[in-house]
Coordinates of N, CA and C in Angstrom, one line a residue:
Chain A
X168 N 0.8 -1.2 0.0 CA 0.0 0.0 0.0 C 0.8 1.3 0.0
X169 N 0.2 2.4 -0.1 CA 0.9 3.6 -0.2 C 1.4 4.1 1.1
X170 N 0.8 3.7 2.2 CA 1.2 4.2 3.5 C 0.9 3.2 4.5
X171 N 1.0 3.6 5.8 CA 0.8 2.7 6.9 C -0.7 2.7 7.2
X172 N -1.2 1.5 7.2 CA -2.7 1.3 7.4 C -3.0 0.7 8.8
X173 N -3.9 1.3 9.5 CA -4.3 0.8 10.8 C -5.8 0.5 10.8
X174 N -6.1 -0.6 11.4 CA -7.6 -1.0 11.5 C -7.9 -1.6 12.9
X175 N -9.1 -1.4 13.4 CA -10.1 -0.4 12.9 C -9.6 1.0 13.2
X176 N -10.3 2.0 12.6 CA -10.0 3.4 12.9 C -10.6 3.8 14.2
X177 N -11.7 3.2 14.6 CA -12.4 3.4 15.8 C -12.8 2.1 16.4
X178 N -12.7 2.0 17.7 CA -13.2 0.8 18.4 C -13.7 1.1 19.8
X179 N -15.0 0.7 20.0 CA -15.6 0.9 21.3 C -15.8 -0.5 21.9
X180 N -15.3 -0.7 23.1 CA -15.4 -2.0 23.7 C -15.8 -1.9 25.1
X181 N -16.4 -3.0 25.6 CA -16.8 -3.0 27.0 C -15.6 -3.4 27.9
X182 N -15.6 -2.8 29.0 CA -14.5 -3.1 30.0 C -14.4 -4.6 30.2
X183 N -13.2 -5.1 30.2 CA -13.0 -6.5 30.4 C -12.9 -7.3 29.2
X184 N -13.2 -6.8 28.0 CA -13.1 -7.5 26.8 C -11.7 -7.3 26.3
X185 N -11.3 -8.3 25.4 CA -10.0 -8.2 24.7 C -10.2 -7.5 23.4
X186 N -9.2 -6.7 22.9 CA -9.2 -6.1 21.6 C -7.9 -6.4 20.9
X187 N -8.0 -6.4 19.6 CA -6.8 -6.5 18.7 C -6.8 -5.3 17.7
X188 N -5.7 -4.7 17.7 CA -5.5 -3.6 16.8 C -4.4 -4.0 15.8
X189 N -4.7 -3.6 14.5 CA -3.8 -4.1 13.4 C -3.1 -3.0 12.8
X190 N -1.8 -3.3 12.4 CA -1.0 -2.3 11.7 C -0.4 -2.9 10.4
X191 N -0.6 -2.4 9.3 CA 0.1 -2.8 8.0 C 1.1 -1.8 7.7
X192 N 2.4 -2.1 7.9 CA 3.4 -1.1 7.6 C 3.7 -0.9 6.1
X193 N 4.5 0.0 5.8 CA 4.9 0.1 4.4 C 5.8 -1.0 4.0
X194 N 5.6 -1.6 2.9 CA 6.4 -2.8 2.5 C 7.9 -2.5 2.5
X195 N 8.7 -3.4 3.1 CA 10.1 -3.2 3.1 C 10.7 -2.4 4.3
X196 N 9.8 -1.8 5.1 CA 10.2 -1.1 6.3 C 10.5 -2.2 7.3
X197 N 11.8 -2.0 7.9 CA 12.2 -3.0 8.9 C 11.8 -2.6 10.3
X198 N 11.5 -1.3 10.5 CA 11.2 -0.9 11.8 C 9.7 -0.6 12.0
X199 N 9.2 -1.0 13.1 CA 7.7 -0.7 13.3 C 7.6 -0.3 14.8
X200 N 6.8 0.7 15.0 CA 6.6 1.3 16.4 C 5.1 1.3 16.7
X201 N 4.8 1.0 17.9 CA 3.4 1.3 18.5 C 3.6 2.3 19.6
X202 N 2.6 3.3 19.5 CA 2.5 4.4 20.5 C 1.1 4.5 21.0
X203 N 1.0 5.1 22.1 CA -0.3 5.4 22.6 C -0.4 6.9 22.9
X204 N -1.5 7.5 22.7 CA -1.6 9.0 22.9 C -2.9 9.3 23.5
X205 N -2.9 9.9 24.6 CA -4.1 10.4 25.2 C -4.4 11.8 24.8
X206 N -5.6 12.2 24.9 CA -6.0 13.5 24.4 C -5.1 14.7 24.9
X207 N -4.5 15.4 23.9 CA -3.7 16.5 24.3 C -2.3 16.2 24.9
X208 N -2.0 14.9 24.8 CA -0.7 14.5 25.4 C 0.3 14.1 24.3
X209 N 1.5 13.8 24.8 CA 2.5 13.4 23.8 C 2.4 11.9 23.5
X210 N 3.4 11.4 22.8 CA 3.4 10.0 22.4 C 4.0 9.1 23.5
X211 N 3.3 8.1 23.9 CA 3.7 7.2 24.9 C 4.2 5.9 24.1
X212 N 5.5 5.6 24.2 CA 6.1 4.5 23.5 C 5.6 3.2 24.1
X213 N 5.2 2.3 23.3 CA 4.8 1.0 23.7 C 5.8 -0.1 23.4
X214 N 6.0 -0.3 22.0 CA 6.9 -1.4 21.6 C 7.6 -1.0 20.3
X215 N 8.8 -1.6 20.1 CA 9.6 -1.3 18.9 C 10.1 -2.6 18.3
X216 N 9.8 -2.8 17.0 CA 10.3 -4.0 16.3 C 11.3 -3.5 15.3
X217 N 12.4 -4.2 15.2 CA 13.5 -3.8 14.3 C 14.0 -5.1 13.7
X218 N 13.7 -5.3 12.4 CA 14.2 -6.5 11.7 C 14.0 -7.7 12.5
X219 N 15.0 -8.5 12.6 CA 15.0 -9.8 13.3 C 15.4 -9.7 14.7
X220 N 15.7 -8.5 15.2 CA 16.1 -8.3 16.6 C 14.9 -8.5 17.5
X221 N 15.2 -8.9 18.8 CA 14.2 -9.0 19.8 C 13.5 -7.7 20.0
X222 N 12.2 -7.6 20.0 CA 11.5 -6.3 20.1 C 11.8 -5.7 21.5
X223 N 11.8 -4.4 21.5 CA 11.9 -3.6 22.7 C 10.5 -3.4 23.3
X224 N 10.1 -4.2 24.3 CA 8.8 -4.2 24.9 C 8.7 -3.3 26.2
X225 N 9.8 -2.5 26.4 CA 9.9 -1.8 27.7 C 8.8 -0.8 27.9
X226 N 8.0 -0.4 26.9 CA 7.0 0.6 27.0 C 5.6 0.0 27.3
X227 N 5.5 -1.3 27.2 CA 4.1 -1.9 27.5 C 3.8 -1.7 28.9
X228 N 2.6 -1.1 29.2 CA 2.3 -0.6 30.5 C 1.9 -1.8 31.5
X229 N 1.5 -2.9 31.0 CA 1.2 -4.0 31.9 C 1.2 -5.3 31.1
X230 N 1.1 -6.4 31.8 CA 1.1 -7.7 31.1 C -0.2 -8.0 30.3
X231 N -1.2 -7.0 30.4 CA -2.4 -7.2 29.6 C -2.1 -6.8 28.1
X232 N -1.0 -6.1 27.9 CA -0.6 -5.7 26.6 C 0.4 -6.6 26.0
X233 N 0.2 -6.9 24.7 CA 1.2 -7.7 24.0 C 1.1 -7.3 22.5
X234 N 2.2 -7.6 21.8 CA 2.2 -7.3 20.4 C 3.1 -8.3 19.7
X235 N 2.8 -8.6 18.4 CA 3.6 -9.4 17.6 C 3.7 -8.8 16.2
X236 N 4.7 -9.3 15.5 CA 4.9 -8.8 14.1 C 5.2 -10.1 13.4
X237 N 4.3 -10.5 12.5 CA 4.5 -11.7 11.8 C 5.2 -11.5 10.5
X238 N 6.2 -12.3 10.2 CA 6.9 -12.3 8.9 C 7.5 -10.9 8.7
X239 N 7.8 -10.2 9.7 CA 8.4 -8.9 9.5 C 7.6 -7.9 8.8
X240 N 6.2 -8.1 8.8 CA 5.3 -7.2 8.2 C 4.2 -6.8 9.1
X241 N 3.1 -7.3 9.0 CA 1.9 -6.9 9.8 C 2.1 -7.1 11.2
X242 N 1.6 -6.1 12.0 CA 1.7 -6.2 13.5 C 0.4 -6.1 14.1
X243 N 0.2 -6.9 15.2 CA -1.1 -6.8 16.0 C -0.7 -6.5 17.4
X244 N -1.4 -5.5 17.9 CA -1.3 -5.1 19.3 C -2.6 -5.6 20.0
X245 N -2.4 -6.4 21.0 CA -3.5 -7.0 21.7 C -3.6 -6.5 23.2
X246 N -4.8 -6.1 23.6 CA -5.0 -5.6 24.9 C -6.1 -6.6 25.5
X247 N -5.7 -7.3 26.6 CA -6.6 -8.2 27.2 C -7.3 -7.5 28.4
X248 N -8.5 -7.9 28.7 CA -9.2 -7.4 29.8 C -9.1 -5.9 29.9
X249 N -9.6 -5.2 28.9 CA -9.5 -3.8 28.8 C -10.0 -3.1 30.0
X250 N -9.4 -2.0 30.3 CA -9.8 -1.1 31.4 C -10.1 0.3 30.8
X251 N -10.8 1.1 31.5 CA -11.2 2.5 31.0 C -9.9 3.3 30.8
X252 N -8.9 3.1 31.6 CA -7.7 3.9 31.4 C -6.9 3.5 30.1
X253 N -7.4 2.4 29.4 CA -6.7 2.0 28.1 C -7.3 2.9 27.0
X254 N -8.3 3.6 27.2 CA -8.9 4.5 26.2 C -7.9 5.5 25.7
X255 N -7.6 5.5 24.5 CA -6.6 6.4 23.9 C -6.6 6.2 22.4
X256 N -5.8 7.0 21.7 CA -5.5 6.7 20.3 C -4.2 5.9 20.2
X257 N -4.2 4.8 19.5 CA -3.1 3.9 19.4 C -2.5 4.1 18.0
X258 N -1.3 4.6 17.9 CA -0.6 4.9 16.7 C 0.5 3.9 16.3
X259 N 0.5 3.6 15.0 CA 1.6 2.7 14.5 C 2.4 3.5 13.5
X260 N 3.7 3.2 13.5 CA 4.6 3.9 12.5 C 5.6 2.9 12.0
X261 N 6.0 3.1 10.8 CA 7.1 2.2 10.3 C 8.1 3.1 9.6
X262 N 9.4 2.6 9.6 CA 10.4 3.3 8.9 C 11.4 2.3 8.2
X263 N 12.1 2.8 7.2 CA 13.0 1.9 6.5 C 14.0 1.3 7.4
X264 N 14.6 2.1 8.2 CA 15.4 1.6 9.3 C 14.9 2.3 10.5
X265 N 15.5 2.1 11.7 CA 14.9 2.7 12.9 C 14.9 4.2 12.9
X266 N 16.0 4.8 12.4 CA 16.1 6.2 12.6 C 15.9 7.1 11.3
X267 N 15.3 6.5 10.3 CA 15.0 7.3 9.1 C 13.5 7.8 9.3
X268 N 13.0 8.5 8.3 CA 11.7 9.1 8.4 C 10.7 8.0 8.8
X269 N 9.9 8.4 9.8 CA 8.8 7.5 10.3 C 7.5 7.9 9.6
X270 N 6.8 6.9 9.1 CA 5.5 7.1 8.5 C 4.4 6.6 9.5
X271 N 3.5 7.4 9.8 CA 2.5 7.1 10.7 C 1.2 6.7 10.1
X272 N 0.5 5.7 10.7 CA -0.9 5.5 10.3 C -1.8 6.5 11.0
X273 N -3.1 6.5 10.7 CA -4.0 7.4 11.2 C -4.5 7.1 12.6
X274 N -4.1 5.9 13.1 CA -4.4 5.5 14.4 C -5.7 4.8 14.6
X275 N -5.8 4.2 15.7 CA -7.1 3.5 16.2 C -7.5 4.2 17.5
X276 N -8.7 4.8 17.4 CA -9.2 5.4 18.6 C -10.0 4.4 19.4
X277 N -9.4 4.0 20.6 CA -10.0 3.0 21.4 C -10.8 3.6 22.6
X278 N -12.0 3.3 22.7 CA -12.8 3.7 23.8 C -13.3 2.5 24.6
X279 N -13.0 2.5 25.9 CA -13.5 1.4 26.7 C -14.6 2.0 27.6
X280 N -15.7 1.3 27.5 CA -16.9 1.8 28.3 C -17.3 0.8 29.4
Chain B
X220 N 10.8 5.3 27.1 CA 11.0 6.6 27.8 C 11.3 7.7 26.8
X221 N 11.0 8.9 27.1 CA 11.3 10.0 26.3 C 12.5 10.8 26.8
X222 N 13.4 11.1 25.9 CA 14.5 11.9 26.4 C 14.4 13.3 26.0
X223 N 13.6 13.6 25.0 CA 13.5 15.0 24.5 C 12.6 15.8 25.3
X224 N 13.0 17.1 25.4 CA 12.2 18.0 26.1 C 12.0 19.2 25.1
X225 N 10.7 19.6 25.0 CA 10.5 20.7 24.1 C 9.9 21.9 24.9
X226 N 10.3 23.1 24.4 CA 9.7 24.2 24.9 C 9.5 25.3 23.8
X227 N 8.5 26.1 23.9 CA 7.5 26.0 25.0 C 6.5 24.9 24.9
X228 N 5.8 24.6 25.9 CA 4.7 23.6 25.8 C 3.6 24.0 24.9
X229 N 3.4 25.3 24.9 CA 2.3 25.9 24.1 C 2.8 27.3 23.6
X230 N 2.4 27.6 22.4 CA 2.7 28.9 21.9 C 1.6 29.4 21.0
X231 N 1.2 30.7 21.3 CA 0.1 31.3 20.5 C 0.6 32.6 19.9
X232 N 0.5 32.7 18.6 CA 1.0 33.9 17.9 C 0.1 34.4 16.9
X233 N 0.3 35.6 16.4 CA -0.6 36.1 15.3 C -0.1 35.6 14.0
X234 N -1.0 35.4 13.1 CA -0.7 35.0 11.7 C 0.3 36.0 11.1
X235 N 1.3 35.4 10.5 CA 2.3 36.3 9.8 C 3.5 36.4 10.7
X236 N 3.4 36.2 12.0 CA 4.6 36.2 12.8 C 5.4 34.9 12.7
X237 N 6.6 34.9 13.2 CA 7.4 33.7 13.2 C 7.3 32.9 14.5
X238 N 7.3 31.6 14.4 CA 7.2 30.8 15.5 C 8.5 30.0 15.7
X239 N 9.0 30.0 16.9 CA 10.2 29.2 17.2 C 9.9 28.2 18.4
X240 N 10.3 27.0 18.1 CA 10.2 25.9 19.1 C 11.5 25.3 19.3
X241 N 11.8 24.8 20.5 CA 13.1 24.3 20.9 C 12.9 22.8 21.4
X242 N 14.0 22.1 21.2 CA 14.0 20.7 21.6 C 15.4 20.4 22.2
X243 N 15.4 19.8 23.4 CA 16.7 19.4 24.0 C 16.7 17.9 24.2
X244 N 17.9 17.4 24.1 CA 18.0 15.9 24.3 C 19.2 15.6 25.2
X245 N 19.4 14.4 25.5 CA 20.4 14.1 26.6 C 21.7 13.3 26.1
X246 N 21.5 12.5 25.1 CA 22.7 11.7 24.7 C 23.0 12.0 23.2
X247 N 24.1 11.4 22.8 CA 24.6 11.6 21.4 C 23.6 11.0 20.4
X248 N 23.5 11.6 19.3 CA 22.6 11.2 18.2 C 23.2 11.1 16.9
X249 N 22.6 10.4 16.0 CA 22.9 10.5 14.5 C 22.1 11.5 13.8
X250 N 20.8 11.6 14.1 CA 20.0 12.6 13.5 C 18.9 13.0 14.4
X251 N 18.2 14.1 14.1 CA 17.1 14.6 14.8 C 16.0 15.0 13.8
X252 N 14.8 14.7 14.1 CA 13.7 14.9 13.2 C 12.6 15.7 13.8
X253 N 11.9 16.5 13.0 CA 10.7 17.2 13.5 C 9.5 16.7 12.7
X254 N 8.4 16.6 13.5 CA 7.1 16.2 13.0 C 6.0 17.1 13.4
X255 N 4.9 17.1 12.6 CA 3.7 17.9 12.9 C 2.6 16.9 13.1
X256 N 1.7 17.3 14.0 CA 0.5 16.5 14.2 C -0.7 17.4 14.2
X257 N -1.7 17.1 13.4 CA -3.0 17.8 13.4 C -4.0 16.8 14.0
X258 N -4.9 17.4 14.8 CA -6.1 16.7 15.2 C -5.8 15.4 15.9
X259 N -4.7 15.2 16.6 CA -4.5 14.0 17.4 C -4.4 12.7 16.6
X260 N -4.1 12.8 15.4 CA -4.0 11.6 14.6 C -2.5 11.4 14.2
X261 N -2.3 10.8 13.0 CA -0.9 10.4 12.7 C 0.0 11.6 12.5
X262 N 1.3 11.5 12.9 CA 2.2 12.5 12.7 C 2.8 12.5 11.3
X263 N 3.2 13.7 10.8 CA 3.8 13.9 9.5 C 5.2 14.4 9.6
X264 N 6.1 13.8 8.9 CA 7.5 14.2 9.0 C 7.7 15.5 8.3
X265 N 8.5 16.4 8.9 CA 8.8 17.7 8.4 C 10.2 17.8 7.8
X266 N 11.1 17.4 8.7 CA 12.5 17.6 8.3 C 13.4 16.7 9.2
X267 N 14.5 16.3 8.6 CA 15.5 15.5 9.3 C 16.9 16.2 9.2
X268 N 17.5 16.4 10.3 CA 18.9 17.1 10.3 C 19.9 16.1 10.9
X269 N 21.0 15.9 10.2 CA 22.0 15.0 10.7 C 22.9 15.6 11.7
X270 N 23.6 14.8 12.4 CA 24.4 15.4 13.5 C 25.6 16.2 13.0
X271 N 26.0 16.0 11.7 CA 27.1 16.8 11.2 C 26.6 18.1 10.4
X272 N 25.3 18.3 10.5 CA 24.7 19.5 9.9 C 24.3 20.5 11.0
X273 N 24.4 21.7 10.7 CA 24.1 22.8 11.7 C 22.7 23.5 11.4
X274 N 22.4 23.5 10.1 CA 21.1 24.2 9.7 C 20.6 23.5 8.5
X275 N 19.2 23.5 8.4 CA 18.6 23.0 7.3 C 17.3 23.7 7.0
X276 N 16.9 23.9 5.7 CA 15.8 24.7 5.4 C 14.8 23.8 4.5
X277 N 13.5 24.0 4.7 CA 12.5 23.4 3.8 C 11.4 24.4 3.8
X278 N 11.2 25.1 2.7 CA 10.2 26.0 2.5 C 10.3 27.1 3.6
X279 N 9.2 27.2 4.4 CA 9.2 28.2 5.5 C 9.7 27.7 6.8
X280 N 10.3 26.5 6.7 CA 10.9 25.9 7.9 C 12.4 26.0 7.9
X281 N 12.9 26.3 9.1 CA 14.3 26.4 9.3 C 14.6 25.6 10.6
X282 N 15.5 24.6 10.5 CA 15.9 23.9 11.7 C 17.4 24.1 11.9
X283 N 17.7 24.3 13.2 CA 19.1 24.3 13.6 C 19.4 23.2 14.6
X284 N 20.7 22.8 14.6 CA 21.1 21.8 15.5 C 22.4 22.2 16.1
X285 N 22.5 22.2 17.4 CA 23.7 22.5 18.2 C 24.0 21.2 19.0
X286 N 24.9 20.4 18.5 CA 25.2 19.2 19.2 C 26.0 19.4 20.5
X287 N 26.7 20.5 20.6 CA 27.4 20.8 21.8 C 26.5 21.1 23.0
X288 N 25.3 21.7 22.6 CA 24.3 22.1 23.6 C 23.2 21.0 23.7
X289 N 23.3 20.0 22.7 CA 22.3 19.0 22.6 C 20.9 19.7 22.5
X290 N 20.8 20.5 21.5 CA 19.5 21.2 21.3 C 19.3 21.5 19.9
X291 N 18.0 21.7 19.5 CA 17.6 22.0 18.2 C 16.5 23.0 18.2
X292 N 16.3 23.8 17.2 CA 15.2 24.7 17.1 C 14.5 24.6 15.8
X293 N 13.2 24.7 15.8 CA 12.4 24.8 14.6 C 11.8 26.1 14.5
X294 N 12.1 26.8 13.4 CA 11.5 28.1 13.1 C 10.6 28.0 11.9
X295 N 9.3 28.5 12.2 CA 8.4 28.6 11.1 C 8.2 30.1 10.8
X296 N 8.5 30.5 9.6 CA 8.4 31.9 9.2 C 7.1 32.2 8.6
X297 N 6.6 33.4 8.7 CA 5.4 33.9 8.1 C 4.3 32.9 8.4
X298 N 4.0 32.7 9.7 CA 3.0 31.6 10.0 C 1.6 31.9 9.4
X299 N 1.0 30.7 9.2 CA -0.4 30.7 8.7 C -1.3 29.9 9.6
X300 N -2.6 30.2 9.5 CA -3.6 29.5 10.3 C -3.4 28.0 10.2
X301 N -3.0 27.5 9.0 CA -2.9 26.1 8.8 C -1.7 25.5 9.5
X302 N -0.8 26.3 10.1 CA 0.3 25.8 10.8 C -0.1 25.4 12.2
X303 N -1.3 25.7 12.6 CA -1.8 25.3 13.9 C -1.8 23.8 14.1
X304 N -1.0 23.3 15.0 CA -0.8 21.9 15.2 C 0.1 21.7 16.4
X305 N 0.4 20.4 16.7 CA 1.4 20.1 17.7 C 2.7 19.7 16.9
X306 N 3.8 20.1 17.4 CA 5.1 19.8 16.8 C 6.0 19.0 17.7
X307 N 6.5 17.9 17.2 CA 7.3 17.0 18.0 C 8.7 16.9 17.4
X308 N 9.7 16.8 18.3 CA 11.0 16.4 17.8 C 11.3 14.9 18.2
X309 N 12.2 14.3 17.5 CA 12.5 12.9 17.7 C 14.0 12.7 17.4
X310 N 14.7 12.0 18.3 CA 16.1 11.7 18.1 C 16.2 10.2 18.0
X311 N 17.3 9.7 17.4 CA 17.6 8.3 17.3 C 18.5 7.8 18.4
X312 N 18.3 8.3 19.6 CA 19.2 8.0 20.7 C 18.9 6.6 21.3
X313 N 17.8 6.0 20.9 CA 17.5 4.7 21.6 C 18.4 3.6 21.0
X314 N 18.3 2.5 21.7 CA 19.1 1.3 21.3 C 18.5 0.8 19.9
X315 N 19.4 0.3 19.1 CA 18.9 -0.1 17.8 C 18.3 1.0 17.0
X316 N 18.7 2.2 17.2 CA 18.3 3.4 16.4 C 16.8 3.8 16.7
X317 N 16.3 3.3 17.8 CA 14.9 3.6 18.2 C 14.7 5.1 18.3
X318 N 13.6 5.6 17.8 CA 13.3 7.1 17.9 C 12.8 7.4 19.3
X319 N 13.3 8.4 19.9 CA 12.9 8.9 21.2 C 12.3 10.3 21.0
X320 N 11.1 10.5 21.6 CA 10.3 11.6 21.3 C 10.2 12.7 22.4
X321 N 10.1 13.9 22.0 CA 9.8 15.0 23.0 C 8.3 15.0 23.2
X322 N 8.0 15.9 24.2 CA 6.6 15.9 24.6 C 5.7 16.8 23.7
X323 N 6.4 17.6 22.8 CA 5.6 18.4 21.9 C 5.3 19.8 22.3
X324 N 5.2 20.6 21.3 CA 4.8 22.0 21.5 C 3.5 22.2 20.7
X325 N 2.5 22.8 21.4 CA 1.2 23.1 20.8 C 1.3 24.5 20.2
X326 N 1.2 24.6 18.9 CA 1.2 26.0 18.3 C -0.1 26.4 17.8
X327 N -0.6 27.6 18.2 CA -1.8 28.1 17.8 C -1.5 29.4 17.0
X328 N -2.0 29.5 15.8 CA -1.9 30.7 15.0 C -3.2 31.4 15.0
X329 N -3.2 32.6 15.5 CA -4.4 33.4 15.6 C -4.6 34.2 14.3
X330 N -5.8 34.2 13.7 CA -6.0 35.0 12.5 C -6.0 36.5 12.7

C-alpha cells in the first residue's frame, strides 16, 4: 500500500473485553513502532520492532498488553481485559530503518466503556 | 521513555509572525527529526537534520542543531492558520536506532 494502514479506525469495547489492533506497515520497512496517545498528550512509547532483533517491549504498561509482528510485516497489538484507562489513540509507525523518516498510520481510537 | 524536552509547551502567535520551538536531548545522536500532528492523529514528517549539519531549510521551515548544547530549534516563518498543530522532535538515541520523542509544542496561530 501507499502508506501505513491501521484498523479499525475506531473501536468501542466493554470493560473486560479483549481487543486486537492491526497495523500494516509500508512494504520493506524493517522498523515498526506502536505508540499510545491520550487527548492533548505526547506519544507514549509501547513497543519497537526492528528487523529480526528481539522487540523492545519496555513501554508496554502491563502484562495485559502484547504485540507481535508476523513475517516482519503486519503487526497486531492485543489488549486483554481492557480497562477504562486504556482508552486512547493507538498509533503505529514504520520506517525503512529505525532512525529514518517514520510514517504514521492514522491511528485507532479505542474507547473502553 | 522520552529523552527529548520541548519548549515552550504551548505557543500562541498572530498570523504572519514567526514561531520558534526548541528541543533538547540528553545523549549523542545520529540525527534529529521534526514532525507535525494535526487533530491528534498520525504525525507527518517535516525535516531531518543529521548530527554533522548545523542548519537545514525546507520552505518556510528552518531547523538548527547544536550538538554541543544538545539542542535543536524549529523556526516557522510567516506563520499561517494552517500551521496550527502540535510539533514534536525525535532523536535516534534509543538502542537499535529507536526514535525517542519529545513531549511536543502546541502551536496556535491566531488569524
